[in-house]
Amino acid sequence: MMRLKPLILILIAAFAAYAGYWYYLAYHAEDRVREMANDLARSGLEFDYQELDISGFPYRLVLDFKNVGIAYSDGPLRLDWSGPSLQAIFQPWRPGHAVLFASDSLISLSYRTDKTSAVTIEPRLLSASLRPDNGSGERYSLILEDSRIQAISGSAGEIFARRAEIHFRSRRLHSVGATVSGLVEPVLADISFSVSGFAPGDGRSQGQGQEDTAPMNEISVELQPRGRFFPRLTAYSLAAWRDAGSTIDIGKISARWGDTSVEGDGSVTLDSELQPLGAISLRTSDPESLLQNMEEAGWIKSADRQEAAETIRLFRDLAAPGAPVALAISLQGGAVTMGPIILAELGPLVPR
């Protein structure tokens, strides 16, 4: 028993020291939150809340924010998030890593140029992982589950998405990307985006005959921005980014639309008018079904579909039997085109 006494005293002292450390973090947590909010405000992000409760001893530090509002603006881009609560969880021994949870929140996203685009997203559950710096770069992840998505347009219908994910990992400039010749700019980050489980309405109407168009089951995109800096959405910053030889590499595009699978890749930069400029190659074994889905979704007209089908026949004749057919997507001159078809019109990213 006498031999155990020093060990017990050491354990008691260690627990007391840890408890003191936890309460120190908890006592200064709100001051730290206000400091971070002031720092973020300089970058265009505003964070506001009405109440803060702190709990979680001894294993976690849990910050429960009530009536939260987050707003971010950068040139024509505006993002607003609001919710009744936001929970941030930290491990005391890793205070730089935060895990966030929020339920029943509202996200409003708008992009205002000559033509304004806006959308609202209502996720049942939002979760995020924030690691501002882990030694090799920042890492951020955002997951939205069971989301209702509504474009702000009189003709737009409501869409349900089972799951949406965004992952961002920055890269250190000195460790990645530049070639020996210096002709290729270094990779700044790895960015991936995916959405799965699409359905019309609130997602409970599938199988009731309300829609004739095959739903796009899943789409994912992997991006690698190259350059020396991330530009702000201003004409000066975007022009400097473009003139420095910066690009966005599209490492992979994959989608399942009904029974049709599509894969692709490409690269995009900006032209002299700050419009997207680039090319994307899509590959599919069933381009006819892809065109049919695009027509039924209202992306192309019947006449455009017939004209594209004629072009696809030529590519099929050139390809090996059974090989996927390559579809060339061009972004040039303010338009997105697939062969003779204009899929969309694009203006400058910022007003000139």
Coordinates of C-alpha atoms in Angstrom, one line a residue:
M1 CA 0.0 0.0 0.0
M2 CA 2.8 2.4 0.8
R3 CA 4.3 1.8 -2.6
L4 CA 1.0 2.7 -4.3
K5 CA 0.6 5.9 -2.4
P6 CA 3.1 7.9 -4.5
L7 CA 1.5 6.6 -7.7
I8 CA -2.0 7.6 -6.5
L9 CA -0.7 11.1 -5.6
I10 CA 0.8 11.5 -9.1
L11 CA -2.5 10.4 -10.7
I12 CA -4.4 12.9 -8.5
A13 CA -2.0 15.7 -9.4
A14 CA -2.2 14.8 -13.1
F15 CA -6.0 14.9 -13.0
A16 CA -6.0 18.2 -11.1
A17 CA -3.6 19.7 -13.7
Y18 CA -5.8 18.4 -16.6
A19 CA -8.9 19.7 -14.9
G20 CA -7.3 23.1 -14.4
Y21 CA -6.2 23.1 -18.1
W22 CA -9.8 22.2 -19.2
Y23 CA -11.4 25.0 -17.1
Y24 CA -8.8 27.4 -18.3
L25 CA -9.8 26.6 -21.9
A26 CA -13.5 26.9 -21.0
Y27 CA -13.0 30.2 -19.2
H28 CA -11.3 31.8 -22.1
A29 CA -13.3 30.1 -24.9
E30 CA -15.7 33.0 -25.6
D31 CA -12.8 35.5 -25.7
R32 CA -11.1 33.3 -28.2
V33 CA -14.3 33.0 -30.2
R34 CA -14.5 36.8 -30.4
E35 CA -10.9 37.1 -31.4
M36 CA -11.5 34.6 -34.2
A37 CA -14.6 36.4 -35.3
N38 CA -12.7 39.7 -35.6
D39 CA -10.0 38.0 -37.6
L40 CA -12.5 36.3 -39.9
A41 CA -14.4 39.7 -40.4
R42 CA -11.2 41.0 -42.1
S43 CA -11.6 38.3 -44.8
G44 CA -15.3 39.0 -45.4
L45 CA -16.8 36.5 -43.0
E46 CA -19.1 37.5 -40.2
F47 CA -20.1 35.3 -37.3
D48 CA -22.8 36.2 -34.8
Y49 CA -24.7 34.4 -32.1
Q50 CA -27.0 35.2 -29.1
E51 CA -26.0 32.7 -26.5
L52 CA -23.1 30.4 -25.8
D53 CA -23.1 27.4 -23.4
I54 CA -19.9 25.5 -22.6
S55 CA -19.8 21.9 -21.4
G56 CA -18.1 18.5 -22.1
F57 CA -15.7 18.0 -19.1
P58 CA -13.6 16.0 -18.9
Y59 CA -13.2 14.5 -22.4
R60 CA -14.4 17.3 -24.7
L61 CA -14.9 21.0 -24.9
V62 CA -18.3 21.6 -26.3
L63 CA -19.5 25.0 -27.4
D64 CA -23.2 25.3 -28.0
F65 CA -24.1 28.5 -29.9
K66 CA -27.8 29.6 -30.0
N67 CA -29.4 31.6 -32.8
V68 CA -26.4 31.7 -35.1
G69 CA -25.8 33.7 -38.2
I70 CA -22.8 33.4 -40.6
A71 CA -22.4 35.6 -43.7
Y72 CA -19.6 35.7 -46.3
S73 CA -19.2 38.0 -49.2
D74 CA -16.6 38.3 -51.9
G75 CA -17.4 40.6 -54.9
P76 CA -20.6 39.2 -56.5
L77 CA -20.7 36.2 -54.2
R78 CA -22.9 36.2 -51.1
L79 CA -23.4 33.3 -48.7
D80 CA -25.6 33.4 -45.6
W81 CA -26.1 30.6 -43.1
S82 CA -28.5 30.7 -40.2
G83 CA -29.8 28.1 -37.7
P84 CA -31.2 27.8 -34.2
S85 CA -28.0 26.1 -32.9
L86 CA -24.5 25.3 -33.8
Q87 CA -22.4 22.9 -31.8
A88 CA -18.6 23.0 -31.9
I89 CA -16.6 20.2 -30.3
F90 CA -12.9 20.3 -29.5
Q91 CA -10.6 17.8 -27.9
P92 CA -8.6 19.6 -25.2
W93 CA -5.4 18.1 -26.4
R94 CA -6.1 19.1 -30.0
P95 CA -7.7 22.6 -29.7
G96 CA -6.9 23.4 -33.3
H97 CA -9.3 20.8 -34.7
A98 CA -13.0 21.6 -34.5
V99 CA -16.0 19.4 -35.4
L100 CA -19.3 21.2 -36.0
F101 CA -22.9 20.0 -36.1
A102 CA -26.1 21.9 -36.9
S103 CA -29.6 20.7 -37.7
D104 CA -32.5 22.3 -39.6
S105 CA -30.5 25.3 -40.8
L106 CA -30.9 27.5 -43.9
I107 CA -28.2 28.4 -46.5
S108 CA -28.7 31.1 -49.1
L109 CA -26.2 31.4 -51.9
S110 CA -26.3 34.1 -54.6
Y111 CA -24.0 35.3 -57.4
R112 CA -24.8 38.7 -58.8
T113 CA -23.5 39.9 -62.1
D114 CA -25.5 40.9 -65.2
K115 CA -27.5 37.7 -64.5
T116 CA -28.2 36.9 -60.9
S117 CA -28.2 33.2 -59.8
A118 CA -29.5 32.3 -56.3
V119 CA -30.3 29.1 -54.5
T120 CA -31.5 28.1 -51.0
I121 CA -30.4 24.9 -49.3
E122 CA -32.2 23.4 -46.2
P123 CA -30.1 20.5 -44.8
R124 CA -31.6 18.4 -42.1
L125 CA -28.1 17.9 -40.7
L126 CA -24.8 19.8 -41.4
S127 CA -21.5 18.6 -40.1
A128 CA -18.0 20.0 -40.7
S129 CA -14.4 19.3 -39.8
L130 CA -12.1 22.3 -39.5
R131 CA -8.3 21.9 -39.2
P132 CA -6.8 25.4 -39.9
D133 CA -3.2 24.0 -39.9
N134 CA -2.0 20.4 -39.3
G135 CA 1.6 20.9 -40.4
S136 CA 1.1 20.2 -44.1
G137 CA -1.7 22.6 -44.8
E138 CA -5.3 23.4 -43.9
R139 CA -8.0 20.8 -44.2
Y140 CA -11.8 21.5 -44.3
S141 CA -14.7 19.2 -44.9
L142 CA -18.4 20.0 -45.1
I143 CA -21.2 17.4 -45.3
L144 CA -24.9 18.2 -45.9
E145 CA -27.5 15.4 -45.3
D146 CA -31.1 15.3 -46.6
S147 CA -31.1 18.7 -48.2
R148 CA -33.9 20.5 -50.0
I149 CA -32.5 22.7 -52.8
Q150 CA -34.5 25.5 -54.4
A151 CA -33.3 27.8 -57.1
I152 CA -34.7 31.3 -56.8
S153 CA -36.7 31.2 -60.1
G154 CA -40.4 31.0 -60.8
S155 CA -39.9 28.0 -63.1
A156 CA -37.5 26.1 -61.0
G157 CA -38.6 23.1 -59.0
E158 CA -37.5 21.8 -55.7
I159 CA -34.8 19.1 -55.6
F160 CA -33.8 16.8 -52.8
A161 CA -30.3 15.6 -52.3
R162 CA -29.5 12.7 -49.9
R163 CA -25.9 13.7 -49.3
A164 CA -23.5 16.5 -50.4
E165 CA -19.8 16.7 -49.5
I166 CA -17.1 19.3 -50.0
H167 CA -13.5 18.6 -49.0
F168 CA -10.6 21.0 -49.2
R169 CA -6.9 20.3 -48.5
S170 CA -4.3 23.0 -49.1
R171 CA -0.8 22.2 -50.3
R172 CA 2.4 23.8 -49.3
L173 CA 3.9 25.7 -52.3
H174 CA 7.4 24.5 -51.5
S175 CA 6.5 20.8 -51.5
V176 CA 4.2 20.2 -54.5
G177 CA 3.5 21.0 -58.1
A178 CA 6.2 23.0 -59.9
T179 CA 8.0 21.3 -62.7
V180 CA 11.7 21.5 -63.3
S181 CA 11.2 23.9 -66.2
G182 CA 8.8 26.1 -64.2
L183 CA 6.2 26.0 -67.0
V184 CA 3.5 24.6 -64.7
E185 CA 2.3 26.5 -61.7
P186 CA 2.2 24.6 -58.4
V187 CA -0.9 23.0 -57.1
L188 CA -2.5 25.1 -54.4
A189 CA -5.1 22.7 -53.1
D190 CA -7.1 19.5 -53.7
I191 CA -10.8 20.2 -53.8
S192 CA -13.5 17.5 -54.2
F193 CA -17.3 17.9 -54.5
S194 CA -19.9 15.2 -54.7
V195 CA -23.7 15.0 -54.5
S196 CA -25.7 11.8 -54.4
G197 CA -29.3 10.7 -54.0
F198 CA -31.1 13.2 -56.1
A199 CA -34.9 13.2 -56.3
P200 CA -37.6 15.8 -57.2
G201 CA -39.5 17.5 -54.4
D202 CA -38.7 16.4 -50.9
G203 CA -37.4 13.0 -51.9
R204 CA -40.4 11.0 -50.7
S205 CA -42.3 11.2 -54.1
Q206 CA -40.1 8.7 -56.0
G207 CA -41.9 5.9 -57.6
Q208 CA -45.3 7.8 -57.6
G209 CA -45.1 8.7 -61.3
Q210 CA -44.6 12.4 -60.8
E211 CA -41.5 12.6 -62.9
D212 CA -40.6 11.2 -66.3
T213 CA -37.0 12.3 -66.3
A214 CA -34.4 9.9 -65.0
P215 CA -32.8 11.5 -61.8
M216 CA -29.1 12.2 -61.8
N217 CA -28.1 9.7 -59.1
E218 CA -24.6 11.0 -58.4
I219 CA -22.1 13.5 -59.5
S220 CA -18.6 14.1 -58.3
V221 CA -15.8 16.5 -59.3
E222 CA -12.2 16.7 -58.3
L223 CA -10.3 20.0 -58.8
Q224 CA -6.7 21.2 -58.4
P225 CA -6.3 24.9 -58.6
R226 CA -2.8 25.9 -59.8
G227 CA -1.1 29.2 -59.2
R228 CA 0.7 31.3 -56.6
F229 CA -2.4 32.6 -54.7
F230 CA -6.2 32.2 -54.5
P231 CA -7.8 35.3 -56.2
R232 CA -10.5 37.4 -54.7
L233 CA -13.6 37.9 -56.9
T234 CA -12.5 41.3 -58.2
A235 CA -11.5 42.2 -61.8
Y236 CA -8.0 43.2 -60.7
S237 CA -7.4 40.0 -58.6
L238 CA -8.8 37.6 -61.3
A239 CA -6.8 39.3 -64.0
A240 CA -3.6 39.0 -62.0
W241 CA -4.4 35.3 -61.3
R242 CA -5.0 34.6 -65.0
D243 CA -1.9 36.6 -66.2
A244 CA 0.3 34.6 -63.9
G245 CA -0.6 31.4 -65.8
S246 CA -3.0 30.0 -63.2
T247 CA -5.5 27.3 -64.1
I248 CA -8.0 25.0 -62.5
D249 CA -7.3 21.4 -63.4
I250 CA -10.4 19.1 -63.4
G251 CA -8.8 15.9 -62.4
K252 CA -12.0 13.8 -62.6
I253 CA -15.7 14.2 -63.3
S254 CA -17.9 11.2 -62.8
A255 CA -21.7 11.0 -62.9
R256 CA -24.5 8.4 -63.0
W257 CA -27.6 9.6 -64.7
G258 CA -30.2 6.9 -64.8
D259 CA -28.5 3.9 -66.4
T260 CA -25.8 6.1 -68.0
S261 CA -22.4 6.6 -66.5
V262 CA -20.1 9.5 -67.5
E263 CA -16.4 10.2 -66.8
G264 CA -14.2 13.1 -67.8
D265 CA -11.5 15.6 -67.1
G266 CA -10.3 19.0 -68.3
S267 CA -8.8 22.3 -67.5
V268 CA -10.2 25.9 -67.2
T269 CA -8.8 29.4 -66.9
L270 CA -10.1 32.9 -67.8
D271 CA -10.1 34.8 -71.1
S272 CA -9.4 38.5 -71.6
E273 CA -13.0 39.3 -70.6
L274 CA -12.7 37.2 -67.4
Q275 CA -15.0 34.5 -68.9
P276 CA -14.3 30.8 -68.3
L277 CA -12.0 29.5 -71.0
G278 CA -11.2 25.8 -71.3
A279 CA -12.1 22.3 -72.5
I280 CA -13.6 19.3 -70.8
S281 CA -13.6 15.7 -72.3
L282 CA -16.5 13.5 -71.3
R283 CA -16.5 9.8 -72.0
T284 CA -19.6 7.5 -72.0
S285 CA -20.6 4.2 -73.5
D286 CA -24.2 5.3 -74.1
P287 CA -24.1 9.0 -75.4
E288 CA -27.6 8.6 -76.9
S289 CA -29.2 8.0 -73.5
L290 CA -27.2 10.9 -72.1
L291 CA -28.6 13.2 -74.8
Q292 CA -32.1 11.9 -74.1
N293 CA -31.7 12.7 -70.4
M294 CA -30.5 16.1 -71.2
E295 CA -33.5 16.8 -73.5
E296 CA -36.0 15.5 -70.9
A297 CA -34.3 17.7 -68.3
G298 CA -34.7 20.8 -70.5
W299 CA -30.9 21.3 -71.0
I300 CA -31.1 20.9 -74.8
K301 CA -33.8 21.2 -77.5
S302 CA -35.0 18.3 -79.6
A303 CA -33.4 19.7 -82.7
D304 CA -30.1 20.1 -80.9
R305 CA -30.3 16.5 -79.7
Q306 CA -30.8 15.3 -83.3
E307 CA -27.9 17.3 -84.5
A308 CA -25.6 16.1 -81.7
A309 CA -26.6 12.5 -82.4
E310 CA -25.3 12.9 -86.0
T311 CA -22.0 14.1 -84.7
I312 CA -21.8 11.3 -82.2
R313 CA -22.3 8.7 -84.9
L314 CA -19.1 10.0 -86.6
F315 CA -17.2 9.7 -83.3
R316 CA -18.6 6.2 -82.8
D317 CA -17.3 5.2 -86.3
L318 CA -13.8 6.4 -85.3
A319 CA -13.7 4.6 -82.0
A320 CA -12.9 1.0 -81.4
P321 CA -15.9 -1.3 -81.1
G322 CA -17.3 -1.2 -77.6
A323 CA -15.1 1.7 -76.6
P324 CA -16.5 4.8 -74.8
V325 CA -17.4 7.7 -77.0
A326 CA -15.6 11.0 -76.2
L327 CA -17.7 14.2 -76.0
A328 CA -15.8 17.5 -76.2
I329 CA -17.2 20.3 -74.1
S330 CA -15.8 23.8 -74.9
L331 CA -15.9 26.9 -72.7
Q332 CA -15.1 29.8 -74.9
G333 CA -16.5 33.1 -75.9
G334 CA -19.0 33.3 -73.1
A335 CA -20.7 29.9 -73.9
V336 CA -20.5 26.2 -73.0
T337 CA -20.8 24.1 -76.1
M338 CA -20.9 20.4 -77.0
G339 CA -20.2 20.3 -80.7
P340 CA -22.9 22.4 -82.3
I341 CA -25.0 22.6 -79.2
I342 CA -24.9 25.6 -76.9
L343 CA -25.5 24.2 -73.4
A344 CA -25.3 27.5 -71.5
E345 CA -24.2 31.1 -71.8
L346 CA -21.5 32.4 -69.5
G347 CA -20.7 36.0 -68.8
P348 CA -17.6 37.5 -67.0
L349 CA -17.1 36.2 -63.4
V350 CA -17.3 39.8 -62.2
P351 CA -18.9 42.9 -63.7
R352 CA -16.5 44.8 -66.0

